[in-house]
Coordinates of C-alpha atoms in Angstrom, one line a residue:
M73 CA 0.3 -0.1 -0.1
F74 CA 1.3 3.4 -0.9
S75 CA 2.0 5.7 1.9
P76 CA 3.5 9.2 1.0
P77 CA 6.4 10.8 2.8
S78 CA 5.8 12.6 6.3
S79 CA 7.0 16.1 6.8
H80 CA 10.2 14.6 8.8
A81 CA 11.2 12.7 5.7
I82 CA 11.1 15.4 3.4
A83 CA 12.9 17.7 5.6
A84 CA 15.6 15.5 6.5
G85 CA 15.7 14.6 2.5
L86 CA 15.9 18.3 1.5
L87 CA 18.7 18.9 4.3
A88 CA 20.8 15.9 3.2
A89 CA 20.8 17.0 -0.2
F90 CA 21.9 20.5 0.4
V91 CA 24.3 19.6 2.7
G92 CA 25.8 17.0 0.5
F93 CA 25.8 19.6 -2.5
A94 CA 26.8 22.9 -0.6
S95 CA 29.5 21.1 1.5
S96 CA 31.6 19.7 -1.4
F97 CA 30.5 20.8 -4.7
A98 CA 33.4 23.2 -5.0
V99 CA 35.9 20.1 -4.2
V100 CA 34.5 18.3 -7.3
V101 CA 34.7 21.0 -9.3
Q102 CA 38.6 21.9 -8.2
G103 CA 39.1 18.2 -8.8
L104 CA 37.8 18.0 -12.5
T105 CA 39.6 21.1 -13.5
A106 CA 42.6 19.8 -11.8
V107 CA 43.0 17.0 -14.5
G108 CA 42.2 19.2 -17.4
A109 CA 38.2 19.7 -17.4
S110 CA 37.4 22.8 -19.5
P111 CA 34.6 25.3 -18.7
A112 CA 32.4 23.4 -20.5
Q113 CA 33.5 20.2 -19.4
A114 CA 33.5 20.7 -15.5
P115 CA 29.6 21.7 -15.3
S116 CA 28.5 18.6 -17.8
G117 CA 30.7 16.4 -15.0
L118 CA 29.2 18.2 -11.8
M119 CA 25.7 17.7 -13.6
A120 CA 26.0 14.2 -14.7
L121 CA 27.1 13.3 -11.3
S122 CA 24.3 15.0 -9.6
L123 CA 21.9 13.1 -12.0
A124 CA 24.0 9.9 -11.3
M125 CA 23.6 10.0 -7.5
G126 CA 20.1 11.3 -7.5
L127 CA 18.7 8.7 -9.7
C128 CA 20.9 6.1 -8.0
S129 CA 19.2 6.8 -4.6
I130 CA 15.9 6.9 -5.7
L131 CA 16.3 3.4 -7.4
V132 CA 17.9 1.7 -4.8
S133 CA 15.7 3.2 -1.9
L134 CA 12.5 2.5 -3.5
R135 CA 13.6 -1.0 -4.3
N136 CA 15.0 -2.1 -0.8
R137 CA 12.7 0.5 1.0
M138 CA 15.3 1.6 2.9
P139 CA 17.3 4.9 3.3
I140 CA 20.1 4.2 1.3
S141 CA 21.6 7.6 0.6
I142 CA 24.1 8.0 -2.6
A143 CA 26.8 10.4 -3.1
W144 CA 29.6 11.5 -5.2
T145 CA 33.2 10.5 -3.9
T146 CA 34.3 14.0 -2.1
P147 CA 37.8 12.2 -1.1
G148 CA 38.0 10.9 -4.7
A149 CA 37.6 14.5 -6.0
A150 CA 40.3 15.7 -3.5
L151 CA 42.5 12.9 -5.0
L152 CA 41.9 14.6 -8.5
A153 CA 42.9 18.0 -7.4
A154 CA 46.2 16.1 -6.1
S155 CA 47.1 14.1 -8.8
G156 CA 46.6 16.2 -12.0
D157 CA 50.0 15.1 -13.3
A158 CA 48.7 11.8 -13.9
A159 CA 46.5 12.9 -16.9
G160 CA 48.8 15.7 -17.7
G161 CA 46.2 18.2 -18.2
N162 CA 44.4 15.7 -20.6
F163 CA 40.7 15.2 -19.3
A164 CA 40.1 12.5 -22.1
L165 CA 43.0 10.6 -20.2
A166 CA 41.3 11.2 -16.5
V167 CA 37.7 10.2 -18.1
G168 CA 39.3 7.2 -19.2
A169 CA 40.5 6.3 -15.8
F170 CA 37.0 7.2 -14.2
M171 CA 35.8 4.6 -16.4
I172 CA 38.3 2.1 -15.2
C173 CA 37.8 2.9 -11.6
N174 CA 33.8 2.7 -12.3
L175 CA 34.3 -0.8 -13.7
L176 CA 36.0 -2.1 -10.9
I177 CA 33.3 -0.9 -8.5
V178 CA 31.0 -3.0 -10.9
I179 CA 33.1 -5.8 -10.9
A180 CA 33.5 -5.6 -6.9
G181 CA 29.7 -5.6 -6.9
L182 CA 29.5 -8.7 -9.0
W183 CA 32.4 -10.8 -8.0
K184 CA 33.0 -10.8 -4.1
P185 CA 36.6 -11.5 -4.4
L186 CA 37.6 -8.3 -5.3
G187 CA 35.5 -6.4 -2.7
R188 CA 37.2 -8.8 0.0
W189 CA 40.6 -8.1 -1.5
V190 CA 39.9 -4.3 -1.1
A191 CA 38.5 -4.7 2.4
A192 CA 42.0 -6.5 3.0
I193 CA 43.9 -3.5 2.3
P194 CA 45.1 -2.7 5.7
A195 CA 43.0 0.3 7.2
P196 CA 45.9 2.6 8.5
L197 CA 47.6 2.4 5.1
A198 CA 44.4 3.3 3.1
N199 CA 43.5 6.0 5.7
A200 CA 47.2 7.1 5.8
M201 CA 46.7 7.7 1.9
L202 CA 43.6 9.5 2.1
A203 CA 45.0 11.7 4.7
G204 CA 48.1 12.3 2.8
V205 CA 46.1 13.4 -0.2
L206 CA 43.7 16.0 1.9
L207 CA 46.4 17.5 3.6
P208 CA 47.3 20.0 1.0
L209 CA 43.6 21.2 0.6
C210 CA 42.9 21.3 4.3
L211 CA 46.3 23.6 4.4
A212 CA 44.1 26.1 2.2
P213 CA 42.2 27.8 5.0
V214 CA 45.3 29.0 6.8
K215 CA 46.9 30.1 3.4
A216 CA 43.9 32.1 2.4
V217 CA 43.9 33.9 5.9
A218 CA 47.6 34.5 5.9
A219 CA 47.4 35.9 2.1
D220 CA 44.1 38.0 2.5
P221 CA 42.8 38.0 6.2
W222 CA 39.8 40.4 5.4
L223 CA 38.6 37.8 2.8
G224 CA 39.8 34.6 4.4
L225 CA 39.1 35.1 8.2
P226 CA 35.5 35.7 8.0
I227 CA 35.1 32.4 6.2
V228 CA 37.0 30.3 8.8
L229 CA 35.3 32.3 11.7
S230 CA 31.9 31.6 10.2
W231 CA 32.7 28.1 9.9
A232 CA 33.6 27.7 13.3
L233 CA 31.3 29.7 15.0
M234 CA 28.5 27.7 13.3
A235 CA 30.2 24.7 14.3
R236 CA 29.8 25.5 17.8
W237 CA 26.1 25.6 17.3
K238 CA 25.2 23.3 14.5
R239 CA 28.4 21.4 12.9
L240 CA 25.9 19.9 10.2
W241 CA 25.4 23.6 8.8
A242 CA 29.0 24.8 9.3
V243 CA 30.2 24.3 5.7
P244 CA 27.1 25.7 4.1
V245 CA 27.3 28.6 6.0
A246 CA 30.9 29.0 5.1
V247 CA 30.0 28.5 1.7
L248 CA 27.4 31.6 1.9
V249 CA 29.9 33.8 3.3
A250 CA 32.7 33.1 0.6
V251 CA 29.9 33.6 -1.9
V252 CA 29.2 37.1 -0.4
L253 CA 32.2 38.0 0.1
I254 CA 33.4 37.1 -3.5
V255 CA 30.6 39.0 -4.6
L256 CA 31.2 42.3 -2.7
A257 CA 35.2 42.5 -2.8
T258 CA 36.2 41.1 -6.0
P259 CA 35.9 42.6 -9.6
P260 CA 32.6 41.7 -11.0
I261 CA 32.3 38.4 -12.4
T262 CA 31.2 38.1 -15.8
L263 CA 29.0 35.0 -16.7
D264 CA 28.3 34.0 -20.0
P265 CA 24.4 33.1 -19.9
A266 CA 25.3 30.5 -22.5
T267 CA 27.1 28.6 -20.0
L268 CA 24.7 29.0 -17.2
W269 CA 22.3 26.1 -18.1
P270 CA 24.5 22.9 -18.1
R271 CA 25.0 21.3 -21.6
P272 CA 26.2 17.6 -21.6
V273 CA 29.8 17.3 -23.0
L274 CA 30.6 14.1 -24.4
V275 CA 34.3 13.0 -23.7
L276 CA 36.0 10.0 -25.5
P277 CA 38.0 8.3 -23.2
E278 CA 41.7 7.7 -23.5
F279 CA 43.9 5.3 -21.5
S280 CA 47.4 5.2 -20.2
F281 CA 49.4 3.5 -17.6
A282 CA 50.2 6.7 -15.8
A283 CA 46.5 7.4 -15.6
L284 CA 45.6 4.1 -14.3
A285 CA 48.3 3.8 -11.8
G286 CA 47.8 7.4 -10.6
I287 CA 44.1 8.1 -11.0
A288 CA 42.0 4.9 -11.5
L289 CA 43.6 2.4 -8.6
P290 CA 43.8 5.1 -6.0
L291 CA 40.5 6.6 -6.7
F292 CA 38.9 3.0 -6.6
I293 CA 40.5 2.2 -3.2
V294 CA 39.4 5.7 -1.7
T295 CA 35.9 5.2 -3.0
M296 CA 35.2 1.7 -1.4
A297 CA 37.5 2.3 1.5
S298 CA 36.5 5.7 2.5
Q299 CA 32.7 5.8 1.0
N300 CA 31.3 2.6 0.4
I301 CA 32.7 0.6 3.1
P302 CA 31.8 3.3 6.3
G303 CA 28.5 4.0 4.1
Y304 CA 27.3 0.6 4.7
A305 CA 28.6 0.8 8.4
V306 CA 26.3 3.6 8.9
L307 CA 23.2 1.7 7.3
Q308 CA 24.0 -1.2 9.7
A309 CA 24.2 1.1 12.7
N310 CA 20.6 2.3 12.1
G311 CA 19.4 -1.0 11.8
Y312 CA 19.4 -1.5 8.0
H313 CA 21.4 -4.7 6.5
P314 CA 21.0 -4.7 2.8
D315 CA 23.2 -6.8 0.9
P316 CA 26.2 -4.8 -0.4
S317 CA 26.9 -6.4 -3.4
P318 CA 23.9 -5.0 -5.3
L319 CA 24.6 -1.5 -3.8
F320 CA 28.0 -1.6 -5.4
R321 CA 27.2 -2.9 -8.6
D322 CA 24.3 -0.2 -8.9
T323 CA 26.6 2.7 -7.9
G324 CA 29.2 1.4 -10.5
L325 CA 26.7 1.0 -13.2
F326 CA 25.3 4.7 -12.5
S327 CA 28.9 6.0 -12.6
L328 CA 29.7 4.3 -15.6
A329 CA 26.6 5.8 -17.3
A330 CA 27.5 9.1 -16.4
T331 CA 31.4 9.0 -16.8
P332 CA 31.4 9.9 -20.6
F333 CA 30.0 13.4 -19.5
G334 CA 32.9 14.0 -17.1
A335 CA 31.5 12.5 -13.9
I336 CA 33.8 10.8 -11.4
S337 CA 32.1 8.2 -9.1
V338 CA 29.2 7.9 -7.1
N339 CA 29.1 5.7 -3.9
L340 CA 27.4 5.1 -0.9
A341 CA 26.8 8.2 1.4
A342 CA 28.1 8.4 5.1
I343 CA 27.1 11.8 6.4
T344 CA 23.9 12.3 4.7
A345 CA 23.2 8.7 5.0
A346 CA 23.1 9.5 8.9
I347 CA 20.4 12.0 8.0
C348 CA 18.4 10.1 6.1
A349 CA 18.5 7.0 8.3
G350 CA 18.4 8.5 11.6
P351 CA 15.1 8.7 13.9
E352 CA 14.8 12.5 12.8
A353 CA 14.0 11.2 9.4
D354 CA 10.7 9.6 10.6
P355 CA 9.5 7.9 13.5
D356 CA 8.9 4.6 11.6
P357 CA 11.9 3.3 10.5
K358 CA 10.2 1.4 7.9
R359 CA 9.3 5.0 6.2
R360 CA 12.7 6.6 6.3
Y361 CA 13.3 5.3 2.7
W362 CA 11.4 8.2 1.9
A363 CA 14.1 10.7 3.0
A364 CA 16.8 9.3 0.8
T365 CA 14.3 9.1 -2.3
V366 CA 13.5 12.9 -1.6
A367 CA 17.2 13.8 -1.1
G368 CA 17.4 11.8 -4.6
L369 CA 15.0 14.3 -6.4
A370 CA 16.6 17.1 -4.9
Y371 CA 20.1 16.1 -6.0
V372 CA 18.6 15.8 -9.7
L373 CA 17.1 19.4 -9.3
L374 CA 20.4 20.6 -8.1
G375 CA 22.5 19.3 -10.8
L376 CA 20.4 21.4 -13.2
G377 CA 22.0 24.3 -11.7
A378 CA 25.2 23.0 -11.8
G379 CA 26.5 25.4 -15.1
L380 CA 25.9 28.5 -12.8
A381 CA 27.6 26.9 -9.7
T382 CA 30.8 25.8 -11.9
A383 CA 30.7 29.3 -13.7
F384 CA 30.9 31.1 -10.4
L385 CA 33.5 28.9 -8.9
I386 CA 35.9 29.1 -12.0
A387 CA 35.7 32.9 -12.1
A388 CA 36.0 33.2 -8.4
P389 CA 39.4 33.6 -6.6
P390 CA 41.0 30.1 -6.2
L391 CA 42.2 30.4 -2.7
L392 CA 39.0 31.5 -1.3
I393 CA 37.2 28.2 -3.1
Q394 CA 40.2 26.2 -1.9
A395 CA 39.8 27.5 1.6
V396 CA 35.9 26.4 1.4
A397 CA 36.8 23.0 0.1
G398 CA 39.5 22.4 2.8
L399 CA 37.0 23.3 5.9
A400 CA 34.9 20.8 4.1
L401 CA 37.2 18.0 4.3
L402 CA 38.8 18.9 7.6
G403 CA 36.2 16.2 9.0
S404 CA 37.5 13.4 6.5
F405 CA 40.9 14.3 7.2
G406 CA 40.8 14.1 10.9
N407 CA 39.1 10.5 10.6
A408 CA 41.8 9.6 8.2
M409 CA 44.4 10.1 10.7
M410 CA 42.8 8.8 13.6
G411 CA 42.6 5.6 11.3
A412 CA 45.9 5.8 10.2
L413 CA 47.7 6.1 13.7
A414 CA 45.4 4.2 15.9
D415 CA 47.2 1.2 15.9
A416 CA 50.9 1.7 17.4
R417 CA 51.8 -1.7 15.7
D418 CA 51.4 0.2 12.2
R419 CA 52.1 3.5 12.6
E420 CA 55.5 3.7 11.0
A421 CA 53.9 2.1 7.7
A422 CA 51.0 4.9 8.0
V423 CA 53.4 7.4 8.6
I424 CA 55.5 6.6 5.5
T425 CA 52.5 6.3 3.3
F426 CA 51.1 9.7 4.5
L427 CA 54.5 11.3 3.9
V428 CA 54.8 10.0 0.1
A429 CA 51.4 10.6 -0.5
A430 CA 51.3 14.3 0.7
S431 CA 54.6 15.1 -0.3
G432 CA 53.4 15.6 -4.3
L433 CA 55.7 13.1 -5.5
S434 CA 55.2 12.3 -9.4
F435 CA 57.2 9.6 -11.0
H436 CA 56.8 8.6 -14.7
G437 CA 53.4 10.3 -14.2
I438 CA 52.1 8.6 -11.5
G439 CA 51.1 10.5 -8.5
G440 CA 51.9 10.4 -4.8
A441 CA 48.7 8.5 -3.8
F442 CA 49.9 5.4 -5.5
W443 CA 53.6 5.5 -4.4
G444 CA 52.8 6.1 -0.7
L445 CA 50.5 3.2 -0.7
L446 CA 53.5 0.8 -2.4
A447 CA 55.8 2.6 0.1
G448 CA 53.5 1.9 3.0
G449 CA 52.7 -1.6 2.1
A450 CA 56.5 -2.5 1.9
I451 CA 57.2 -1.1 5.5
Y452 CA 53.9 -2.9 6.7
A453 CA 54.9 -6.2 5.0
L454 CA 58.6 -6.0 6.4
S455 CA 57.3 -5.1 9.9
R456 CA 54.7 -7.8 9.8
S457 CA 57.3 -10.4 8.6
R458 CA 59.8 -9.2 11.4
K459 CA 57.0 -9.7 14.0
G460 CA 56.2 -13.3 12.6
S461 CA 59.9 -14.4 12.7

């Protein structure tokens, strides 16, 4: 029997969509432009990504009758911002890497051993790699305050003050303050009306070993280890136990469908999943799926405004946008550092992974994330073999 969504579910869904979009769309746009996306390709990628996660959220929530929230891979976008050299500014190579990553996610959903292999990557190393990738962006708020206190400080203070009252709204408020400052304190931004309505731009993928090792494999590991697995844990913590394999498969398929238009990957959400799956979404757990469904509809509508959002971000001072992105990633960075250093036995391997990943090292066009995981893995293996002897 059809049961319409409650006002609680509608409010929770709209809140989840706004928080998810406003908190990290700057990170996504920065990641896309870092790997060579043009002013036309970046809004196309953001729109395709928004549509993919909105439609996927609607499908899996209604099919399972569970509040299964879908999000884009914010840590993955941060990885792109740090590994642009792997694509050499050629967006077609980046799209080819996205395609391989998303194909691996589909395979992880269809072939369980691959999912188990990803889960078998030592958590300290995966977290250390993510922390190393996020570090340069998380330093951006400090650099913004040092470079221009009159613009950088209000953004940081608004975030800090709002976090004391309502942490969930801290980053969206910082985004609004940044927008106001950019409008008031910088030269008028000329926006081409033709670019405000996002248009899908088809990008034919190209492939290279450097992009495979420097983008596709780290992106796959980050998406699975930092998004899909924690997202599934949030569902379990709220009493929902869907089969994870079809969920991984579906997020990979929707990602593959959006990739030719410049999209990265969509995956299970964690923070917004807690909004939709928690008791605030509806007193009845069996009706909370409406919250994730409403969030999916809102993502589709927000995707239609991707052209305006992207054009504004590209035209705005980069340091301010990076500051907002850095504030949005502080929570992810803190969690990654805690996970990396929690176990004293593996701390040395985690530190090596973190330092190499954060160094900006690029060897044969392959970025630091891959080499960090490789170096840390070698130290981890040596340490474990020494302890076992």
